Structures are given as C-alpha cells and as structure tokens.
PDB file of C-alpha atoms in Angstrom:
ATOM      1  CA  MET A   1       0.160   0.366  -0.342  1.00 54.00           C
ATOM      2  CA  ASN A   2       2.250   3.335  -1.307  1.00 53.00           C
ATOM      3  CA  GLY A   3       1.828   6.307   1.159  1.00 49.00           C
ATOM      4  CA  HIS A   4      -1.235   7.485  -1.161  1.00 48.00           C
ATOM      5  CA  VAL A   5      -3.757   4.775   0.319  1.00 45.00           C
ATOM      6  CA  LYS A   6      -2.660   4.488   3.522  1.00 44.00           C
ATOM      7  CA  SER A   7      -3.019   8.952   4.091  1.00 47.00           C
ATOM      8  CA  MET A   8      -7.148   8.559   2.559  1.00 47.00           C
ATOM      9  CA  HIS A   9      -7.274   5.099   5.260  1.00 45.00           C
ATOM     10  CA  PHE A  10      -5.736   7.192   7.794  1.00 40.00           C
ATOM     11  CA  GLN A  11      -8.560  10.412   6.961  1.00 50.00           C
ATOM     12  CA  GLN A  12     -11.196   8.639   6.721  1.00 50.00           C
ATOM     13  CA  PHE A  13     -10.657   6.813   9.950  1.00 42.00           C
ATOM     14  CA  MET A  14      -9.547  10.277  12.041  1.00 46.00           C
ATOM     15  CA  GLU A  15     -12.844  12.153  10.647  1.00 52.00           C
ATOM     16  CA  PRO A  16     -15.760  10.598  12.151  1.00 49.00           C
ATOM     17  CA  ALA A  17     -12.712  10.158  15.036  1.00 47.00           C
ATOM     18  CA  ALA A  18     -13.082  14.343  14.939  1.00 45.00           C
ATOM     19  CA  THR A  19     -16.901  13.811  15.197  1.00 43.00           C
ATOM     20  CA  LEU A  20     -17.292  11.847  18.383  1.00 43.00           C
ATOM     21  CA  LEU A  21     -15.048  14.163  19.536  1.00 45.00           C
ATOM     22  CA  SER A  22     -16.864  17.196  18.828  1.00 44.00           C
ATOM     23  CA  LEU A  23     -19.930  15.500  20.264  1.00 41.00           C
ATOM     24  CA  LEU A  24     -18.777  14.552  23.036  1.00 42.00           C
ATOM     25  CA  LEU A  25     -17.629  17.721  24.048  1.00 43.00           C
ATOM     26  CA  VAL A  26     -20.676  19.903  23.255  1.00 41.00           C
ATOM     27  CA  MET A  27     -22.112  16.948  25.607  1.00 46.00           C
ATOM     28  CA  ALA A  28     -19.197  17.383  28.416  1.00 43.00           C
ATOM     29  CA  VAL A  29     -20.248  21.641  28.521  1.00 40.00           C
ATOM     30  CA  ASP A  30     -24.043  21.083  28.203  1.00 43.00           C
ATOM     31  CA  SER A  31     -23.505  18.366  30.746  1.00 42.00           C
ATOM     32  CA  THR A  32     -21.196  20.858  32.994  1.00 42.00           C
ATOM     33  CA  ARG A  33     -23.673  23.687  32.394  1.00 44.00           C
ATOM     34  CA  THR A  34     -26.518  21.837  33.892  1.00 42.00           C
ATOM     35  CA  VAL A  35     -25.094  20.156  37.108  1.00 42.00           C
ATOM     36  CA  SER A  36     -23.709  24.128  37.542  1.00 44.00           C
ATOM     37  CA  ALA A  37     -27.230  25.604  37.141  1.00 44.00           C
ATOM     38  CA  SER A  38     -28.533  22.840  39.467  1.00 48.00           C
ATOM     39  CA  ARG A  39     -26.251  23.621  42.006  1.00 63.00           C
ATOM     40  CA  ASN A  40     -27.296  27.457  41.793  1.00 77.00           C
ATOM     41  CA  PRO A  41     -30.613  28.383  41.640  1.00 78.00           C
ATOM     42  CA  GLY A  42     -29.909  31.959  42.985  1.00 85.00           C
ATOM     43  CA  CYS A  43     -28.909  32.139  38.994  1.00 92.00           C
ATOM     44  CA  ASN A  44     -32.065  29.419  38.175  1.00 92.00           C
ATOM     45  CA  SER A  45     -34.805  31.914  39.518  1.00 92.00           C
ATOM     46  CA  LEU A  46     -33.216  35.124  37.939  1.00 94.00           C
ATOM     47  CA  GLN A  47     -32.993  33.349  34.145  1.00 94.00           C
ATOM     48  CA  GLN A  48     -36.744  32.898  34.798  1.00 95.00           C
ATOM     49  CA  THR A  49     -37.225  36.366  35.884  1.00 96.00           C
ATOM     50  CA  LEU A  50     -35.549  38.115  33.695  1.00 96.00           C
ATOM     51  CA  LYS A  51     -37.564  35.815  31.241  1.00 96.00           C
ATOM     52  CA  LEU A  52     -40.800  36.999  32.647  1.00 97.00           C
ATOM     53  CA  THR A  53     -39.314  40.664  32.331  1.00 97.00           C
ATOM     54  CA  ARG A  54     -38.470  41.037  28.844  1.00 96.00           C
ATOM     55  CA  LEU A  55     -42.644  38.990  28.065  1.00 97.00           C
ATOM     56  CA  VAL A  56     -44.160  41.301  30.247  1.00 97.00           C
ATOM     57  CA  GLU A  57     -42.241  44.035  28.340  1.00 97.00           C
ATOM     58  CA  LYS A  58     -43.174  42.975  24.899  1.00 97.00           C
ATOM     59  CA  GLU A  59     -46.560  43.177  26.200  1.00 97.00           C
ATOM     60  CA  SER A  60     -46.200  45.765  27.509  1.00 97.00           C
ATOM     61  CA  VAL A  61     -45.044  48.151  23.649  1.00 97.00           C
ATOM     62  CA  ASP A  62     -48.337  46.127  21.857  1.00 97.00           C
ATOM     63  CA  LEU A  63     -50.750  47.996  24.667  1.00 97.00           C
ATOM     64  CA  ILE A  64     -49.688  50.811  24.381  1.00 95.00           C
ATOM     65  CA  LYS A  65     -50.104  50.130  19.802  1.00 95.00           C
ATOM     66  CA  THR A  66     -53.918  49.043  21.089  1.00 96.00           C
ATOM     67  CA  TYR A  67     -54.083  51.402  23.193  1.00 95.00           C
ATOM     68  CA  LYS A  68     -52.984  54.075  21.462  1.00 93.00           C
ATOM     69  CA  VAL A  69     -55.410  52.987  18.096  1.00 93.00           C
ATOM     70  CA  SER A  70     -58.611  52.577  20.230  1.00 93.00           C
ATOM     71  CA  GLN A  71     -58.138  55.910  21.485  1.00 91.00           C
ATOM     72  CA  GLY A  72     -59.647  57.472  18.370  1.00 84.00           C
ATOM     73  CA  GLU A  73     -57.715  61.198  17.421  1.00 80.00           C
ATOM     74  CA  MET A  74     -55.626  62.722  18.632  1.00 81.00           C
ATOM     75  CA  SER A  75     -54.324  59.701  20.269  1.00 81.00           C
ATOM     76  CA  GLU A  76     -50.877  59.914  19.763  1.00 82.00           C
ATOM     77  CA  LEU A  77     -50.380  62.991  22.002  1.00 83.00           C
ATOM     78  CA  PHE A  78     -51.786  61.234  24.940  1.00 83.00           C
ATOM     79  CA  CYS A  79     -49.229  60.579  26.193  1.00 84.00           C
ATOM     80  CA  LYS A  80     -47.405  63.152  25.821  1.00 84.00           C
ATOM     81  CA  VAL A  81     -49.243  64.980  28.338  1.00 85.00           C
ATOM     82  CA  SER A  82     -48.580  65.568  32.338  1.00 83.00           C
ATOM     83  CA  VAL A  83     -49.970  63.282  34.778  1.00 84.00           C
ATOM     84  CA  ASN A  84     -49.370  63.177  38.550  1.00 83.00           C
ATOM     85  CA  ASP A  85     -50.039  60.905  40.978  1.00 84.00           C
ATOM     86  CA  VAL A  86     -48.626  58.093  38.903  1.00 90.00           C
ATOM     87  CA  PRO A  87     -45.205  55.496  39.640  1.00 91.00           C
ATOM     88  CA  ASP A  88     -42.322  56.704  38.525  1.00 91.00           C
ATOM     89  CA  SER A  89     -40.157  54.703  35.935  1.00 94.00           C
ATOM     90  CA  ASN A  90     -37.038  55.423  38.184  1.00 94.00           C
ATOM     91  CA  ILE A  91     -36.124  52.704  40.484  1.00 94.00           C
ATOM     92  CA  SER A  92     -34.102  53.379  43.739  1.00 91.00           C
ATOM     93  CA  GLY A  93     -31.316  52.168  45.608  1.00 88.00           C
ATOM     94  CA  LEU A  94     -27.946  51.441  45.412  1.00 89.00           C
ATOM     95  CA  GLU A  95     -27.394  48.479  46.610  1.00 91.00           C
ATOM     96  CA  PRO A  96     -28.874  44.832  44.731  1.00 92.00           C
ATOM     97  CA  SER A  97     -31.307  44.445  47.817  1.00 92.00           C
ATOM     98  CA  GLU A  98     -32.579  47.932  47.266  1.00 93.00           C
ATOM     99  CA  TRP A  99     -33.509  47.665  43.749  1.00 93.00           C
ATOM    100  CA  ILE A 100     -35.053  44.546  44.961  1.00 95.00           C
ATOM    101  CA  VAL A 101     -36.853  45.750  47.185  1.00 94.00           C
ATOM    102  CA  SER A 102     -37.809  49.072  45.126  1.00 94.00           C
ATOM    103  CA  ILE A 103     -38.777  46.947  42.149  1.00 96.00           C
ATOM    104  CA  PHE A 104     -41.594  45.292  43.899  1.00 95.00           C
ATOM    105  CA  THR A 105     -42.559  47.342  45.596  1.00 93.00           C
ATOM    106  CA  HIS A 106     -43.296  49.439  42.174  1.00 95.00           C
ATOM    107  CA  LEU A 107     -45.243  46.870  40.218  1.00 95.00           C
ATOM    108  CA  GLN A 108     -47.457  46.622  44.116  1.00 93.00           C
ATOM    109  CA  ALA A 109     -48.170  50.362  43.360  1.00 94.00           C
ATOM    110  CA  PHE A 110     -49.491  49.647  39.590  1.00 96.00           C
ATOM    111  CA  PHE A 111     -51.719  47.082  39.831  1.00 95.00           C
ATOM    112  CA  PRO A 112     -54.479  49.497  40.814  1.00 94.00           C
ATOM    113  CA  HIS A 113     -53.505  52.165  38.568  1.00 95.00           C
ATOM    114  CA  PHE A 114     -54.214  49.235  36.052  1.00 95.00           C
ATOM    115  CA  LYS A 115     -56.771  48.451  37.486  1.00 94.00           C
ATOM    116  CA  ARG A 116     -58.648  52.164  37.200  1.00 94.00           C
ATOM    117  CA  VAL A 117     -57.412  51.532  33.165  1.00 95.00           C
ATOM    118  CA  TYR A 118     -59.556  49.095  32.940  1.00 96.00           C
ATOM    119  CA  GLU A 119     -62.583  50.172  34.284  1.00 94.00           C
ATOM    120  CA  GLN A 120     -62.057  54.144  32.558  1.00 94.00           C
ATOM    121  CA  GLN A 121     -62.189  52.243  29.229  1.00 95.00           C
ATOM    122  CA  THR A 122     -64.626  49.642  30.158  1.00 94.00           C
ATOM    123  CA  ASP A 123     -66.260  52.613  29.733  1.00 91.00           C
ATOM    124  CA  LEU A 124     -65.211  53.296  26.387  1.00 92.00           C
ATOM    125  CA  GLN A 125     -64.416  50.668  24.991  1.00 93.00           C
ATOM    126  CA  SER A 126     -66.435  47.552  23.913  1.00 92.00           C
ATOM    127  CA  PRO A 127     -66.300  44.618  25.955  1.00 90.00           C
ATOM    128  CA  THR A 128     -64.972  42.375  22.956  1.00 93.00           C
ATOM    129  CA  SER A 129     -62.122  45.208  22.289  1.00 94.00           C
ATOM    130  CA  PRO A 130     -59.485  43.571  22.427  1.00 96.00           C
ATOM    131  CA  LEU A 131     -57.986  46.774  24.379  1.00 97.00           C
ATOM    132  CA  LEU A 132     -59.275  44.852  27.116  1.00 97.00           C
ATOM    133  CA  ALA A 133     -58.186  41.719  26.993  1.00 96.00           C
ATOM    134  CA  GLU A 134     -53.789  43.306  26.821  1.00 97.00           C
ATOM    135  CA  LEU A 135     -55.162  44.556  29.451  1.00 97.00           C
ATOM    136  CA  THR A 136     -55.872  41.705  32.244  1.00 96.00           C
ATOM    137  CA  THR A 137     -52.674  40.270  30.334  1.00 96.00           C
ATOM    138  CA  VAL A 138     -50.460  42.181  31.266  1.00 97.00           C
ATOM    139  CA  SER A 139     -51.528  43.110  34.696  1.00 96.00           C
ATOM    140  CA  THR A 140     -51.856  39.132  35.391  1.00 96.00           C
ATOM    141  CA  ARG A 141     -47.850  38.573  33.835  1.00 96.00           C
ATOM    142  CA  SER A 142     -47.724  41.840  36.754  1.00 96.00           C
ATOM    143  CA  ARG A 143     -48.619  39.761  39.472  1.00 96.00           C
ATOM    144  CA  SER A 144     -46.886  36.901  38.467  1.00 96.00           C
ATOM    145  CA  LEU A 145     -43.461  39.231  38.276  1.00 97.00           C
ATOM    146  CA  ALA A 146     -44.139  40.040  41.030  1.00 96.00           C
ATOM    147  CA  ALA A 147     -44.123  36.022  42.589  1.00 95.00           C
ATOM    148  CA  PHE A 148     -40.970  36.136  40.566  1.00 96.00           C
ATOM    149  CA  ILE A 149     -39.018  39.155  42.322  1.00 96.00           C
ATOM    150  CA  SER A 150     -40.461  38.612  46.335  1.00 94.00           C
ATOM    151  CA  SER A 151     -39.155  34.841  45.300  1.00 93.00           C
ATOM    152  CA  PHE A 152     -35.902  35.561  43.956  1.00 94.00           C
ATOM    153  CA  TYR A 153     -35.629  38.427  46.870  1.00 93.00           C
ATOM    154  CA  GLN A 154     -35.874  35.779  49.817  1.00 91.00           C
ATOM    155  CA  GLY A 155     -33.355  32.860  47.837  1.00 91.00           C
ATOM    156  CA  LEU A 156     -31.124  36.072  47.115  1.00 89.00           C
ATOM    157  CA  PHE A 157     -30.953  37.492  50.566  1.00 90.00           C
ATOM    158  CA  PRO A 158     -31.733  34.915  53.299  1.00 88.00           C
ATOM    159  CA  ASN A 159     -31.755  36.886  56.124  1.00 86.00           C
ATOM    160  CA  LEU A 160     -33.140  39.937  55.399  1.00 84.00           C
ATOM    161  CA  PRO A 161     -37.080  41.199  55.354  1.00 80.00           C
ATOM    162  CA  VAL A 162     -39.259  39.794  53.019  1.00 74.00           C
ATOM    163  CA  PRO A 163     -40.248  42.296  50.417  1.00 71.00           C
ATOM    164  CA  GLU A 164     -43.941  43.239  51.924  1.00 70.00           C
ATOM    165  CA  PRO A 165     -46.839  44.806  49.052  1.00 64.00           C
ATOM    166  CA  ALA A 166     -46.629  48.813  50.131  1.00 58.00           C
ATOM    167  CA  GLY A 167     -49.282  49.653  53.658  1.00 54.00           C
ATOM    168  CA  GLY A 168     -52.228  52.216  52.613  1.00 53.00           C
ATOM    169  CA  PRO A 169     -54.194  52.840  49.624  1.00 56.00           C
ATOM    170  CA  THR A 170     -52.620  54.694  46.657  1.00 64.00           C
ATOM    171  CA  THR A 171     -53.209  57.459  45.544  1.00 67.00           C
ATOM    172  CA  LEU A 172     -55.173  57.455  42.483  1.00 74.00           C
ATOM    173  CA  PRO A 173     -56.700  60.680  40.276  1.00 70.00           C
ATOM    174  CA  PRO A 174     -60.083  61.746  41.289  1.00 72.00           C
ATOM    175  CA  PRO A 175     -62.772  61.100  38.263  1.00 66.00           C
ATOM    176  CA  LYS A 176     -62.369  62.801  34.426  1.00 79.00           C
ATOM    177  CA  ASN A 177     -63.792  63.351  31.892  1.00 89.00           C
ATOM    178  CA  VAL A 178     -63.236  61.171  28.254  1.00 90.00           C
ATOM    179  CA  PHE A 179     -60.428  63.127  27.305  1.00 90.00           C
ATOM    180  CA  GLN A 180     -58.761  63.121  30.533  1.00 90.00           C
ATOM    181  CA  GLN A 181     -59.450  59.545  30.407  1.00 92.00           C
ATOM    182  CA  LYS A 182     -57.401  58.187  27.750  1.00 92.00           C
ATOM    183  CA  VAL A 183     -54.921  60.367  28.836  1.00 92.00           C
ATOM    184  CA  TYR A 184     -54.497  59.111  32.359  1.00 93.00           C
ATOM    185  CA  GLY A 185     -54.343  55.960  30.572  1.00 94.00           C
ATOM    186  CA  CYS A 186     -51.741  56.134  28.465  1.00 93.00           C
ATOM    187  CA  VAL A 187     -49.722  57.548  31.022  1.00 94.00           C
ATOM    188  CA  VAL A 188     -49.932  55.283  33.365  1.00 95.00           C
ATOM    189  CA  LEU A 189     -49.289  52.379  30.439  1.00 96.00           C
ATOM    190  CA  LYS A 190     -46.090  54.298  29.073  1.00 95.00           C
ATOM    191  CA  THR A 191     -44.963  55.014  32.273  1.00 96.00           C
ATOM    192  CA  TYR A 192     -44.690  51.184  33.089  1.00 97.00           C
ATOM    193  CA  LYS A 193     -43.262  50.150  30.406  1.00 97.00           C
ATOM    194  CA  GLU A 194     -39.901  51.866  31.210  1.00 97.00           C
ATOM    195  CA  PHE A 195     -40.185  50.644  34.390  1.00 97.00           C
ATOM    196  CA  LEU A 196     -40.409  47.753  32.792  1.00 97.00           C
ATOM    197  CA  SER A 197     -36.728  48.136  31.137  1.00 97.00           C
ATOM    198  CA  ASN A 198     -35.498  49.528  33.923  1.00 97.00           C
ATOM    199  CA  VAL A 199     -35.956  46.823  35.445  1.00 97.00           C
ATOM    200  CA  SER A 200     -35.071  44.340  33.314  1.00 96.00           C
ATOM    201  CA  GLN A 201     -31.397  46.731  32.893  1.00 95.00           C
ATOM    202  CA  LYS A 202     -31.231  46.257  36.711  1.00 95.00           C
ATOM    203  CA  LEU A 203     -31.758  42.260  36.315  1.00 95.00           C
ATOM    204  CA  ARG A 204     -29.171  42.134  33.739  1.00 94.00           C
ATOM    205  CA  THR A 205     -26.423  43.881  35.857  1.00 93.00           C
ATOM    206  CA  LEU A 206     -26.550  40.863  38.658  1.00 92.00           C
ATOM    207  CA  LYS A 207     -26.620  38.361  36.225  1.00 89.00           C
ATOM    208  CA  PRO A 208     -22.774  38.110  36.745  1.00 90.00           C
ATOM    209  CA  LYS A 209     -22.652  37.684  39.425  1.00 86.00           C
ATOM    210  CA  VAL A 210     -25.372  35.406  40.453  1.00 89.00           C
ATOM    211  CA  CYS A 211     -24.883  32.629  38.098  1.00 88.00           C
ATOM    212  CA  ARG A 212     -21.191  32.138  38.730  1.00 77.00           C
ATOM    213  CA  ARG A 213     -19.453  29.081  37.708  1.00 55.00           C
ATOM    214  CA  ARG A 214     -19.266  26.566  40.867  1.00 45.00           C
ATOM    215  CA  MET A 215     -17.164  24.126  38.836  1.00 37.00           C
ATOM    216  CA  GLN A 216     -14.459  24.778  36.246  1.00 36.00           C
ATOM    217  CA  ILE A 217     -15.147  22.931  32.536  1.00 35.00           C
ATOM    218  CA  ASN A 218     -11.345  21.193  32.209  1.00 34.00           C
ATOM    219  CA  THR A 219      -9.592  22.291  29.452  1.00 34.00           C
ATOM    220  CA  LEU A 220     -10.382  19.661  25.274  1.00 36.00           C
ATOM    221  CA  PHE A 221      -7.712  19.187  23.441  1.00 35.00           C
ATOM    222  CA  PHE A 222      -8.070  18.957  20.056  1.00 36.00           C
ATOM    223  CA  PHE A 223      -5.325  16.707  17.379  1.00 36.00           C
TER     224      PHE A 223
END
C-alpha cells in the first residue's frame, strides 16, 4: 500500500473520530452547565425572572399600540401630557437588595392604576375590544412577576426581611372627563413600559454576580 492510499485511510479514520470528539465536547459542556445550574438555584430564579420581565415588557409595548389605536383621534398626544399621582419608572437604591425591594414595591403601586385604567376603558370600549383583553393579560403577568421578584429576593437575601406589599391605599386620580381618562391611561401604560425596561437593565447587571459558575470546565485539546 503506497503512501497516498495510507493517507486516505488515515483521513477516513480520523474524520469520524474528530466528529465524535466534538460531540463529546458539546455533551460535556452541556452537562457541566446543567449541573452548575442545579447547584445555583439563584441563577435559575434570576433567569426565569428576567425572562418573564422581558415578556411583560414586550406585551406592554404591544398594549400601548393597541391603546392608541382604540382611542381615536389625537391618540399620539395622550402619552405626552404630564399626569400626577402615577408611579415613576425609576428604581431606587444603591445595593442589589434595595433595587429588588424597589422593583417589588413599584409593581405593587402600579396594580391599582391598571385596575382604574381597565374600569375606565370598559366604559369607553366594546366588551370585545382587544384592549381589554391585553390589559388583563399584562396585569395578570405583572402580578406573577411580583411573585417571581419576591421569591428571587428571598433566595438571594435569606437573612433580610421579605419585601411586603406597599401599605396604605394608593393615591388614584379623581374622576375625570373622557379626554383626561384617555390621557391618564396612556401615561400609566407608557410609564410602566419604561419601568419594565429599567427592571430588565437592573436584573441583567446582577447576572454576572449571581450566575457565577460553580464548576471549572476541564480544558480539552483537539488533535
């Protein structure tokens, strides 16, 4: 057997071997990640919370579009008007524990406003309006997000007090005319969307700290 034939046979042998080695490497990395995640429940909780936050944020963007379409003329101007007694979109605190508490309390503060917007729009829209369905969806998911935030906080800071819902009644605007109601609803939804964007940003900054790998992956060499 000449050298060329030997080389071809060697190459034919090495190709499946290289493929198998690559597959084993991928399996090893995936397995390591799975074990690491199971040993780091805080990381898993953070990822689930961040995933839900992004989902609600996306739905809130769609909700604002639906809201503007349903309000008729001048709908683009509604969100540009200043309204008092609406929670702001900023997250307070210097430490991660303070951020999470601020996120939780802000979520609680928005819930009565969602209810007020829904009630007002029920009087202005038909029962089959997609706006009412989307308002319900965002409000429901937001309550789930508050539960995720609370659970994540308890897992990350077990020695700190559990965040409690904001005490006392939330200040809601007095009854308004139709134009003012439309403005109020749009401002509430716009501010909430901005708040969710801030939540996503804060949670992402926690990811490198919370999701540190608990295991070192052995270096594999290709030949």
